């Protein structure tokens, strides 16, 4: 007697397919258990990586500047960042005289918690490797991210320091100036896919190729604008105007010490991760290892790679996970490269770049993407 | 099912308590800047109630527009303008003297609203829509927040939520508008300040004296 095919899992429930895949049997725990396990695994993966990324960055920068970078703590200095973190945690907790107690506390907490929350709808593979498959996906990330600028201002004000307050103003101005071109540059893609879910955006790219290489170069323009704007959002060199050392010491972060500073630094790297990940999902095909829709490879009639093998390779969970990690570290490398190679913008140059150059180009590229895409054209003809 | 057996209801009640605490802090803290950040916290709490009611789109817009955009606007306005700290009258008698009219309007509207809400939640239509049993303030809790594959579904849920609110609490909404107007008038009255002519610059002093003379 033929067995009935098993009922498919609820597609929104994270990790159920993954556990089936690992154990080879069907496993049906409650949805709450699955969400807890999934969130725990992904949060730990991200936390461990955000300890490795600064080390990679420091090593890359050191090589580019003819130095050796961290060397003494652990093999090749790998444990330098965890050691720094431990030092920060056990340091005395200082609060400046006259600081606003509540504002000083909640600004740091909200900034760091929102950074961690942003990772929830990011898929790490096609087989349910996701903490929460929200239908609003990318909109959720942008929404969570928009709490960041007011909290930087609150943190700056609550520190009771002129450097911090001015840094807070600069930070909020910069973040708003770059959030808008960042969002406009992806509107075209969201309209083409017809979904906010990063899972569906990635699946579309697996079928039709990465967005960076589509639409006669306009995908590339939108991608570059998104990447630069996202990079400016992380407030790193050359966009580190809010904390410009020579002018504002450390900007809104000046008065934060000990564990608060540790959390702020963690948030900085988490922001680098989020922006890199968004760029990967929207333009670099997410967990897809091959940039073009490849069925199989034939040379002079001889099949070199069979379509089945190509499909299996692309949908293999291990390959997808390694692809994601490799792409993140590629972008961390690029970030380190920028940091050691570029000089800081002036504040007026930064705002001019955001409002007068990137915003119009983002609008134009979005309009062209919408104009070129056959599905959008068909839709407009129907209506 | 009683409300204390439903985790969603318990979460909603905790969120509501959080929102009320934040609102209380907004009007009672000493500095305007402190009021502003308590207001941001309150707006985030309101966003959470939208999420509990399966309206993810409204949640996203509430956070990005109110807790993000409007909050930055408020913060810039507060930090870049001159203002007295302690806008809240420090004694009860002062407070009552400054706001007696607004308080009366508020009380009338609040009583009206409570009566309307109590009236609505007793209706059989409402009970049926809310899934029978206890009145469910969160709408249909059978629609999961997770696992909604298509985005159209999210919009549908939002539409349903709006219709649900409008159908059941339609009469309350104009009163809420009036309440907001009363709050606005009250805050204008609290914020207004009689200028002492000695504080002004010479130019402005001359201008005022000229206008008074004419």
XYZ file of C-alpha atoms in Angstrom:
597
model
C 0.000 0.000 0.000
C 1.395 3.369 -1.010
C 1.992 5.786 1.828
C 0.224 9.098 1.679
C 2.678 11.985 1.281
C 3.164 13.722 4.657
C 1.298 16.930 5.199
C 3.504 19.934 4.464
C 4.582 22.026 7.428
C 3.067 25.435 7.932
C 5.342 27.562 5.690
C 5.478 30.373 8.219
C 6.790 28.192 11.038
C 10.517 28.529 11.230
C 12.879 25.592 11.432
C 10.330 22.746 11.150
C 11.673 21.716 7.738
C 15.215 22.081 9.008
C 14.687 19.610 11.836
C 13.084 17.148 9.426
C 16.075 17.611 7.167
C 18.606 16.973 9.946
C 16.880 14.068 11.702
C 15.429 12.440 8.584
C 12.103 11.989 10.387
C 9.060 14.148 10.688
C 9.154 16.172 13.878
C 6.083 18.090 14.966
C 6.703 20.097 18.136
C 4.516 23.069 18.959
C 5.030 26.255 17.030
C 6.152 28.106 20.160
C 8.945 25.540 20.718
C 10.097 25.883 17.124
C 10.129 29.676 17.290
C 12.083 29.578 20.556
C 14.660 27.111 19.207
C 15.000 29.038 15.952
C 15.422 32.389 17.643
C 17.955 30.937 20.100
C 20.091 29.367 17.363
C 20.093 32.413 15.095
C 20.692 34.895 17.926
C 23.717 32.874 19.048
C 25.043 32.580 15.518
C 24.791 36.360 15.114
C 26.302 37.090 18.530
C 29.300 34.851 17.856
C 29.812 36.395 14.440
C 29.642 39.911 15.777
C 32.614 38.986 17.963
C 34.530 37.643 14.962
C 33.716 40.485 12.544
C 35.645 43.214 14.454
C 38.665 40.906 14.582
C 38.466 40.321 10.808
C 38.102 44.057 10.275
C 41.089 44.901 12.472
C 43.237 42.264 10.782
C 42.305 43.467 7.279
C 42.924 47.106 8.222
C 46.249 46.209 9.808
C 47.403 44.353 6.675
C 46.414 47.289 4.500
C 48.367 49.662 6.737
C 51.451 47.422 6.983
C 50.790 46.307 10.567
C 49.997 42.925 12.086
C 46.846 43.770 14.065
C 45.846 41.931 17.268
C 48.384 39.136 17.908
C 48.674 38.222 21.573
C 45.308 37.032 22.928
C 44.700 33.549 21.539
C 46.008 32.184 18.255
C 46.531 35.136 15.824
C 44.773 37.359 18.328
C 41.375 35.703 17.718
C 40.307 36.144 21.340
C 41.166 39.846 21.457
C 37.559 40.999 20.971
C 36.005 38.641 23.587
C 38.772 39.777 25.996
C 37.954 43.447 25.289
C 34.276 42.726 25.854
C 34.998 41.007 29.175
C 37.058 44.008 30.243
C 34.206 46.373 29.351
C 31.656 44.293 31.272
C 33.666 44.229 34.512
C 34.600 47.913 34.381
C 33.060 50.342 36.865
C 29.688 51.661 35.712
C 30.005 55.450 35.534
C 27.276 57.979 34.951
C 28.190 61.633 34.485
C 27.007 64.137 37.090
C 23.749 65.738 35.967
C 22.974 62.967 33.488
C 19.316 62.045 33.060
C 19.097 58.663 34.752
C 16.206 57.159 32.773
C 17.179 58.588 29.382
C 20.779 57.434 29.845
C 19.577 53.891 30.508
C 16.733 53.451 28.019
C 18.593 54.950 25.061
C 21.321 52.282 25.268
C 18.858 49.491 25.939
C 16.469 50.394 23.110
C 19.299 50.933 20.625
C 20.813 47.507 21.320
C 17.517 45.605 21.611
C 16.191 47.014 18.324
C 19.440 45.990 16.612
C 18.940 42.377 17.729
C 15.198 42.418 16.880
C 15.986 43.430 13.296
C 17.375 39.963 12.578
C 14.046 38.169 13.102
C 12.713 38.083 9.514
C 16.059 37.314 7.816
C 16.062 33.835 6.219
C 19.348 31.869 6.304
C 18.291 29.139 3.902
C 15.259 28.077 1.908
C 14.308 25.240 4.317
C 12.648 27.181 7.094
C 15.897 28.554 8.544
C 14.287 31.773 9.772
C 13.364 33.147 13.209
C 9.997 34.597 12.162
C 8.517 34.707 8.663
C 6.612 37.978 8.973
C 4.547 38.956 5.979
C 5.892 42.512 6.299
C 9.542 41.306 6.278
C 11.673 44.212 5.108
C 9.117 46.804 6.206
C 9.518 45.446 9.745
C 13.291 45.957 9.583
C 12.935 49.534 8.324
C 10.328 50.233 11.021
C 12.489 48.849 13.828
C 15.482 50.727 12.456
C 13.640 54.073 12.532
C 13.578 54.042 16.348
C 17.364 54.385 16.267
C 17.729 58.153 15.389
C 15.451 59.507 18.176
C 17.138 57.242 20.705
C 20.587 58.511 19.648
C 19.317 62.049 20.327
C 17.874 61.035 23.696
C 21.177 59.331 24.593
C 23.119 62.432 23.556
C 20.890 64.745 25.573
C 20.769 62.476 28.618
C 24.582 62.369 28.830
C 24.631 66.045 29.878
C 27.589 66.757 27.599
C 27.906 69.184 24.693
C 29.851 66.696 22.571
C 27.199 64.046 23.028
C 24.325 66.444 22.313
C 25.888 67.789 19.105
C 26.760 64.245 18.075
C 23.142 63.209 18.677
C 21.897 65.988 16.387
C 24.353 65.040 13.665
C 23.503 61.377 14.028
C 19.743 61.946 13.668
C 20.234 64.266 10.674
C 22.500 61.798 8.933
C 20.324 58.765 9.588
C 17.214 60.486 8.218
C 19.059 61.830 5.171
C 20.141 58.319 4.180
C 17.104 56.295 5.215
C 15.011 57.868 2.458
C 17.247 57.109 -0.575
C 17.840 53.669 0.944
C 14.136 52.868 0.984
C 13.373 54.475 -2.387
C 16.124 52.458 -4.092
C 14.394 49.185 -3.111
C 10.797 50.179 -3.903
C 11.279 48.992 -7.508
C 12.370 45.540 -6.340
C 9.527 45.233 -3.843
C 7.017 46.153 -6.567
C 8.522 43.672 -9.029
C 8.467 40.787 -6.536
C 5.121 41.890 -5.084
C 6.138 40.943 -1.552
C 7.910 42.364 1.484
C 9.077 38.906 2.560
C 12.836 38.474 2.182
C 12.244 34.775 1.595
C 10.161 35.504 -1.508
C 12.562 38.186 -2.742
C 15.376 35.619 -2.564
C 13.294 32.922 -4.293
C 12.577 35.372 -7.136
C 16.301 35.974 -7.540
C 16.974 32.212 -7.620
C 14.556 31.912 -10.532
C 15.485 35.022 -12.490
C 19.004 36.014 -11.429
C 20.363 38.491 -8.884
C 18.815 41.960 -8.936
C 22.274 43.554 -9.096
C 22.723 42.207 -12.642
C 19.197 42.816 -13.948
C 17.405 45.729 -15.657
C 20.249 46.895 -17.942
C 22.420 48.299 -15.210
C 19.662 50.037 -13.250
C 19.718 47.182 -10.758
C 23.412 47.958 -10.273
C 22.699 51.678 -9.737
C 19.968 50.923 -7.197
C 22.309 48.412 -5.527
C 25.185 50.894 -5.232
C 22.859 53.550 -3.784
C 21.426 51.053 -1.307
C 24.881 49.899 -0.256
C 26.296 53.417 0.195
C 23.186 54.627 2.042
C 23.204 51.525 4.242
C 26.890 52.042 4.921
C 26.204 55.675 5.888
C 23.539 54.404 8.302
C 26.198 52.457 10.178
C 28.069 55.726 10.885
C 31.473 54.345 9.983
C 34.360 56.021 8.168
C 33.922 57.943 5.796
C 30.455 58.658 7.229
C 31.426 58.821 10.906
C 30.557 62.513 11.240
C 28.469 62.094 14.430
C 31.508 60.831 16.285
C 34.284 62.595 14.356
C 37.087 62.108 16.932
C 38.893 65.388 16.332
C 35.711 67.432 16.793
C 33.307 65.545 19.045
C 35.451 62.967 20.900
C 32.990 60.056 20.386
C 29.789 61.950 19.545
C 26.635 60.626 21.244
C 28.687 57.739 22.671
C 31.162 59.980 24.535
C 29.830 59.455 28.052
C 28.974 55.766 27.774
C 31.479 53.544 29.556
C 31.749 49.926 30.657
C 28.903 47.623 29.677
C 27.013 50.511 28.068
C 29.917 51.143 25.708
C 30.131 47.395 25.067
C 26.461 47.353 24.048
C 26.918 50.416 21.821
C 29.902 48.830 20.050
C 27.966 45.584 19.634
C 25.100 47.559 18.108
C 27.493 49.223 15.691
C 28.630 45.873 14.339
C 25.086 44.517 14.343
C 24.089 47.487 12.174
C 26.932 46.670 9.814
C 25.581 43.104 9.677
C 21.973 44.175 9.107
C 22.876 46.524 6.288
C 25.181 43.950 4.699
C 22.452 41.306 5.022
C 19.788 43.552 3.504
C 22.101 44.284 0.573
C 22.731 40.554 0.195
C 19.021 39.647 0.239
C 17.907 42.454 -2.041
C 20.710 42.568 -4.596
C 23.143 39.663 -4.142
C 20.623 36.831 -4.299
C 20.451 36.063 -0.557
C 21.491 32.461 0.080
C 21.684 31.696 -3.655
C 25.292 30.756 -4.532
C 25.039 31.347 -8.330
C 24.283 34.811 -9.783
C 22.457 33.650 -12.940
C 19.478 31.316 -13.405
C 21.503 28.230 -14.294
C 19.768 24.994 -15.286
C 22.850 22.947 -16.203
C 26.043 23.318 -18.255
C 26.636 21.723 -21.637
C 29.756 22.109 -23.730
C 29.529 20.841 -27.364
C 26.615 18.627 -26.445
C 28.398 17.045 -23.458
C 26.667 17.584 -20.180
C 29.215 18.945 -17.685
C 26.772 19.829 -14.905
C 23.347 18.208 -14.930
C 20.274 20.392 -14.199
C 19.415 18.154 -11.235
C 22.857 18.631 -9.713
C 22.671 22.419 -10.214
C 19.230 22.542 -8.581
C 20.351 20.295 -5.712
C 23.445 22.448 -5.193
C 21.439 25.646 -5.057
C 18.814 24.307 -2.656
C 21.230 22.456 -0.340
C 20.907 23.906 3.144
C 24.629 23.614 3.958
C 25.632 25.348 0.730
C 23.124 28.117 1.370
C 24.331 28.673 4.925
C 27.987 28.780 3.872
C 27.051 31.147 1.008
C 25.364 33.549 3.418
C 28.308 33.551 5.814
C 30.802 34.027 2.952
C 28.805 36.941 1.537
C 28.607 38.634 4.942
C 32.349 38.382 5.434
C 32.945 39.668 1.896
C 30.992 42.808 2.855
C 32.803 43.037 6.215
C 36.035 42.966 4.210
C 34.738 45.775 1.953
C 33.768 47.780 5.071
C 37.275 47.355 6.521
C 38.739 48.365 3.169
C 36.639 51.567 3.095
C 37.637 52.315 6.661
C 41.350 52.129 5.991
C 41.248 53.767 2.542
C 38.836 56.707 2.746
C 38.830 60.047 4.578
C 35.866 61.517 6.433
C 33.257 63.701 4.673
C 32.311 67.128 5.996
C 28.740 67.337 7.318
C 27.551 69.556 4.434
C 29.142 67.201 1.876
C 27.428 64.276 3.536
C 23.983 65.875 3.499
C 24.460 67.115 -0.092
C 25.369 63.601 -1.172
C 22.297 62.193 0.545
C 19.602 64.704 -0.425
C 20.818 66.175 -3.729
C 22.618 63.304 -5.424
C 21.500 59.927 -4.082
C 17.797 60.685 -3.656
C 17.191 61.761 -7.322
C 19.311 58.897 -8.678
C 17.421 56.416 -6.477
C 14.099 57.754 -7.808
C 15.280 57.514 -11.431
C 16.610 53.974 -11.040
C 13.364 52.881 -9.354
C 11.267 54.371 -12.165
C 13.419 52.628 -14.797
C 13.216 49.288 -13.000
C 9.433 49.606 -12.865
C 9.342 50.639 -16.541
C 11.569 47.805 -17.755
C 10.072 44.920 -15.785
C 7.685 42.916 -18.027
C 5.455 41.836 -15.132
C 4.892 45.397 -13.952
C 4.144 46.420 -17.570
C 1.646 43.586 -17.951
C 0.022 44.607 -14.670
C -0.303 48.247 -15.752
C -1.833 47.148 -19.100
C -4.385 44.992 -17.278
C -5.418 47.837 -15.031
C -12.333 31.022 27.700
C -11.695 33.536 30.453
C -9.258 36.303 29.639
C -6.628 35.055 32.098
C -6.344 31.741 30.237
C -5.480 33.420 26.948
C -1.798 34.486 26.700
C -2.734 37.030 24.033
C -5.175 38.756 26.390
C -2.657 38.768 29.221
C -0.033 40.298 26.916
C -2.567 42.904 25.844
C -3.400 43.833 29.422
C 0.300 44.097 30.341
C 0.896 46.295 27.278
C -2.083 48.458 28.200
C -0.727 48.920 31.730
C 2.665 49.837 30.249
C 1.006 52.419 27.961
C -0.920 53.972 30.856
C 2.246 54.212 32.980
C 4.093 55.874 30.075
C 1.214 58.325 29.538
C 1.231 59.212 33.197
C 4.984 59.833 33.053
C 4.567 62.030 29.942
C 2.438 64.542 31.795
C 4.091 64.411 35.194
C 7.873 64.404 34.597
C 9.860 67.529 35.254
C 11.494 68.278 31.899
C 9.971 68.575 28.442
C 12.694 66.364 27.022
C 11.794 63.632 29.503
C 8.152 63.912 28.436
C 9.285 63.421 24.851
C 11.079 60.174 25.428
C 8.272 58.803 27.574
C 5.959 59.687 24.695
C 8.179 57.688 22.305
C 7.996 54.717 24.676
C 4.213 55.076 24.801
C 3.981 55.106 20.992
C 6.031 51.902 20.828
C 3.578 50.330 23.277
C 0.657 51.329 21.055
C 2.473 49.697 18.124
C 2.688 46.459 20.122
C -1.111 46.433 20.585
C -1.481 46.655 16.788
C 0.843 43.670 16.457
C -1.242 41.741 18.985
C -4.321 42.522 16.899
C -2.650 40.933 13.839
C -2.318 44.270 12.065
C 1.323 44.076 11.091
C 1.156 46.837 8.502
C -0.287 49.320 10.998
C 2.398 48.175 13.450
C 5.146 48.953 10.924
C 3.736 52.379 10.102
C 3.063 53.233 13.733
C 6.695 52.502 14.600
C 8.316 54.139 11.575
C 6.095 57.236 11.396
C 5.187 57.943 15.021
C 7.958 56.362 17.096
C 10.545 57.234 14.405
C 9.704 60.266 12.257
C 7.410 62.311 14.501
C 9.636 61.552 17.490
C 12.681 63.043 15.738
C 10.588 66.090 14.786
C 9.498 66.542 18.404
C 13.031 66.072 19.711
C 14.456 68.650 17.298
C 11.657 71.075 18.209
C 12.217 70.584 21.938
C 16.001 70.798 21.789
C 16.224 73.755 19.401
C 13.666 76.003 21.093
C 13.754 77.862 24.352
C 11.275 76.592 26.897
C 10.622 76.418 30.583
C 11.300 73.112 32.165
C 8.518 72.001 34.491
C 5.532 72.811 32.244
C 3.370 70.795 34.628
C 1.949 72.983 37.436
C 3.629 71.862 40.625
C 0.636 72.079 42.956
C -2.798 70.568 42.517
C -4.593 73.883 43.042
C -2.492 75.534 40.313
C -3.163 72.605 38.030
C -6.915 72.785 38.629
C -6.972 76.546 38.128
C -5.095 76.255 34.829
C -7.076 73.396 33.373
C -10.586 73.288 34.890
C -12.346 73.691 31.558
C -10.303 70.981 29.841
C -10.859 68.672 32.794
C -14.621 69.057 32.548
C -14.574 68.370 28.795
C -12.330 65.377 29.409
C -14.578 63.913 32.084
C -17.744 64.318 29.979
C -16.092 62.691 26.968
C -14.508 59.918 29.001
C -17.824 58.970 30.638
C -19.506 59.039 27.234
C -16.813 56.820 25.758
C -16.955 54.288 28.562
C -20.742 54.038 28.268
C -20.464 53.517 24.511
C -17.787 50.848 24.855
C -19.728 48.976 27.533
C -22.810 49.192 25.355
C -20.942 47.805 22.351
C -19.248 44.850 24.017
C -22.642 43.580 25.215
C -24.101 43.388 21.726
C -24.607 39.820 20.395
C -23.037 40.815 17.019
C -19.873 41.872 18.734
C -19.697 38.732 20.858
C -20.187 36.550 17.778
C -17.490 38.375 15.828
C -15.076 38.193 18.713
C -15.367 34.407 18.805
C -18.061 33.975 21.434
C -17.552 33.766 25.174
C -15.567 36.634 26.586
C -15.462 39.862 24.602
C -12.120 39.814 22.812
C -10.623 43.270 22.643
C -8.007 42.111 20.160
C -10.272 41.094 17.306
C -9.962 37.606 15.888
C -7.133 35.855 17.685
C -7.489 32.821 15.431
C -5.631 34.615 12.627
C -1.968 33.935 13.325
C 0.637 36.690 13.145
C 3.123 34.082 12.030
C 2.887 32.072 8.884
C 1.018 34.493 6.706
C 2.510 33.646 3.344
C 0.991 36.257 1.106
C 1.292 39.958 1.692
C -2.238 40.505 0.444
C -3.278 38.570 3.553
C -1.596 41.140 5.777
C -3.480 43.951 4.060
C -6.684 41.960 4.378
C -6.137 41.540 8.096
C -5.527 45.269 8.409
C -8.695 45.984 6.457
C -10.657 43.587 8.648
C -9.248 45.240 11.729
C -10.282 48.675 10.507
C -13.782 47.458 9.608
C -14.053 45.723 12.965
C -13.109 48.904 14.807
C -15.349 51.096 12.659
C -18.374 48.805 12.862
C -18.185 48.194 16.576
C -16.719 51.399 17.909
C -17.820 53.820 15.164
C -19.623 56.249 17.522
C -16.576 56.413 19.789
C -14.241 57.721 17.096
C -15.683 61.278 16.740
C -15.508 61.594 20.517
C -11.866 60.598 20.416
C -11.339 63.411 17.883
C -12.989 65.887 20.268
C -10.895 64.571 23.121
C -7.731 65.176 21.103
C -8.923 68.716 20.337
C -9.489 69.344 24.031
C -6.007 67.990 24.801
C -4.536 70.283 22.143
C -6.298 73.347 23.562
C -5.198 72.384 27.056
C -1.574 72.040 26.019
C -1.673 75.389 24.206
C -3.037 76.990 27.356
C -0.338 75.322 29.472
C 2.428 76.317 27.091
C 1.369 79.926 26.542
C 3.393 82.461 28.455
C 2.973 86.130 29.090
C 6.045 87.929 27.806
C 7.653 90.548 29.917
C 8.589 93.448 27.676
C 11.916 93.876 29.491
C 13.046 90.445 28.290
C 12.744 91.359 24.612
C 15.455 92.772 22.366
C 15.523 96.533 21.729
C 14.270 96.055 18.187
C 11.230 94.035 19.259
C 10.559 96.398 22.156
C 10.466 99.341 19.751
C 8.165 97.425 17.408
C 5.701 96.559 20.184
C 5.679 100.094 21.567
C 5.060 101.378 18.024
C 2.137 98.992 17.467
C 0.640 99.883 20.850
C 0.937 103.584 20.079
C -0.815 103.192 16.742
